[in-house]
Backbone as CSV, one residue per row, in Angstrom:
resi,resn,N_x,N_y,N_z,CA_x,CA_y,CA_z,C_x,C_y,C_z
1,MET,76.220,58.081,127.058,76.559,58.121,125.688,75.883,59.430,125.383
2,ASP,76.545,60.315,124.175,75.982,61.144,123.850,75.678,61.264,122.153
3,LYS,74.716,61.283,122.315,73.982,60.700,120.301,74.193,62.428,119.828
4,SER,74.537,62.609,118.818,74.515,63.669,118.269,73.104,63.507,116.966
5,LYS,72.242,64.567,117.366,71.097,64.419,116.900,71.292,65.193,115.269
6,LYS,70.732,65.009,113.959,70.999,65.808,112.922,69.777,66.547,112.843
7,THR,69.592,67.722,112.478,68.524,68.367,113.090,68.467,69.134,111.362
8,LYS,67.381,69.414,110.795,66.924,69.489,109.370,67.288,71.309,108.802
9,PRO,67.373,71.058,108.493,67.519,72.871,107.867,66.659,73.222,107.854
10,SER,66.218,74.516,108.130,64.646,75.568,107.898,64.770,76.336,106.625
11,TYR,64.418,76.403,105.971,63.995,77.210,104.929,62.813,78.264,104.691
12,ASN,63.308,79.542,104.415,61.959,80.335,104.440,60.700,79.726,103.547
13,GLN,59.678,79.667,104.455,58.644,79.039,103.434,57.742,79.991,102.651
14,ASP,58.038,81.195,103.069,57.685,82.002,102.246,57.812,82.380,100.864
15,VAL,59.476,82.240,100.997,60.537,81.955,99.650,60.462,80.656,99.185
16,LEU,59.698,79.743,99.469,60.118,78.450,98.763,58.782,78.610,98.249
17,LYS,57.637,79.059,98.491,56.718,79.560,97.996,56.482,80.591,96.607
18,ILE,57.340,81.370,97.181,57.926,82.248,95.762,58.042,81.559,94.245
19,ILE,59.064,80.121,94.590,60.460,79.907,93.790,58.992,78.917,92.910
20,LYS,58.400,78.279,93.594,57.098,77.223,93.435,56.589,77.501,92.395
21,ALA,55.296,79.333,93.106,54.809,79.577,92.160,55.749,80.365,90.549
22,ARG,56.558,80.750,90.573,57.231,81.448,90.072,57.949,80.083,88.699
23,HIS,57.967,78.988,88.616,59.021,78.161,88.434,58.085,77.061,88.193
24,GLY,56.832,76.611,89.218,56.538,74.889,89.284,56.906,74.122,89.467
25,TYR,57.939,74.681,89.903,58.641,72.855,90.687,58.207,72.326,91.702
26,SER,58.895,71.418,92.559,58.071,70.501,93.481,58.772,71.499,94.885
27,TYR,58.488,71.164,96.500,59.116,72.140,97.000,59.928,70.906,97.562
28,ASP,59.877,69.795,96.872,61.026,68.614,97.327,62.760,69.069,96.046
29,TYR,62.031,69.714,95.188,62.807,69.267,94.118,63.801,70.758,94.485
30,ILE,63.041,71.332,95.051,63.335,73.102,95.128,64.400,72.742,96.688
31,ARG,64.241,72.140,97.275,65.249,72.054,98.632,66.267,71.250,98.838
32,LYS,66.203,69.877,97.753,66.847,69.562,97.114,68.223,70.367,96.501
33,SER,67.361,71.208,95.482,68.456,71.936,94.540,69.287,72.868,95.820
34,ILE,68.789,73.620,96.848,68.786,74.644,97.772,70.088,73.378,98.160
35,ARG,69.930,72.621,98.966,70.898,71.804,99.453,71.541,71.155,98.624
36,GLY,71.943,71.425,97.494,73.297,71.187,96.849,72.658,69.180,96.263
37,ASP,71.781,68.368,96.714,71.554,67.111,96.247,71.622,66.753,94.727
38,ARG,70.726,68.350,94.330,71.094,68.391,92.549,71.772,68.715,92.134
39,VAL,72.171,68.437,90.977,73.067,69.818,90.276,72.359,69.865,88.930
40,GLY,73.138,70.944,87.941,72.627,71.554,86.857,72.319,72.707,86.959
41,ILE,72.046,73.633,85.982,71.913,74.739,85.806,70.783,75.475,86.053
42,ILE,69.691,74.416,86.459,68.458,75.009,86.669,68.695,75.187,88.473
43,CYS,68.682,73.583,88.894,69.399,74.407,90.324,70.100,75.019,91.065
44,ASP,71.183,75.429,90.263,72.113,76.545,90.974,70.982,77.717,90.949
45,MET,69.941,78.170,89.485,69.306,79.266,89.656,68.388,79.350,90.308
46,LEU,68.090,77.995,90.571,67.422,78.021,91.958,67.660,78.525,93.420
47,LYS,69.077,77.875,93.678,69.800,77.885,94.952,69.984,79.695,95.291
48,ALA,70.546,80.630,93.585,70.532,81.678,94.043,69.368,82.352,94.063
49,GLU,68.647,81.609,93.516,66.835,82.895,93.699,66.727,83.251,95.123
50,TYR,66.835,81.548,95.557,66.657,81.184,96.895,67.243,82.172,97.923
51,HIS,68.084,81.868,97.800,69.592,83.067,98.818,69.199,84.135,98.961
52,LYS,69.231,85.011,97.345,68.485,86.072,96.756,67.387,87.097,97.842
53,LEU,66.450,85.919,97.391,65.183,86.267,97.944,64.800,86.344,99.521
54,ASN,65.573,85.172,100.167,65.846,84.942,101.451,66.540,86.630,102.058
55,ILE,67.564,87.146,101.611,68.203,87.797,101.963,67.491,88.719,101.905
56,GLU,66.670,89.405,101.368,65.528,90.482,100.613,64.547,90.423,101.435
57,SER,64.130,89.233,102.069,62.993,89.072,103.255,63.576,89.406,104.614
58,LYS,64.817,89.057,104.783,65.559,89.222,106.305,65.526,91.151,105.974
59,LYS,66.090,91.333,105.226,66.258,92.664,105.348,64.664,93.626,105.327
60,ALA,63.693,93.591,104.867,62.492,93.961,104.672,61.797,93.800,106.349
61,ILE,62.221,92.422,106.991,61.624,92.099,108.293,62.274,93.188,109.455
62,GLU,63.900,93.555,108.866,64.632,94.566,110.250,63.959,95.709,109.516
63,ASN,63.594,95.998,108.227,63.628,97.508,107.801,62.263,97.972,109.140
64,GLN,61.274,96.983,108.822,60.081,96.813,109.751,60.494,96.965,111.292
65,ALA,60.874,96.178,111.135,61.080,96.139,113.101,61.972,97.061,113.566
66,THR,63.195,97.673,112.812,63.510,99.217,113.569,62.016,100.484,113.403
67,LYS,61.287,100.328,112.597,60.170,101.264,112.252,59.175,101.119,113.732
68,PHE,59.360,100.055,114.345,58.371,99.915,115.102,59.089,100.161,116.561
69,ASN,60.259,100.505,116.728,61.393,100.444,117.840,61.197,101.974,118.138
70,LEU,60.311,103.118,117.390,60.907,104.223,117.223,60.123,104.481,118.457
């Protein structure tokens, strides 16, 4: 039998720390907001901010990686 295992989504811990420091919400609340388990204006704001910061984080890492490949 093939049992499919559910995997937990992996969140960027550095971005979560930034959001927690900025807004003061718990990591659990932030993760649930990103996942969509919580609804509301604040949750939408946290989700949008997470995605924006995560994209910028990935861009910064890619830029640094290309500098090292010279």
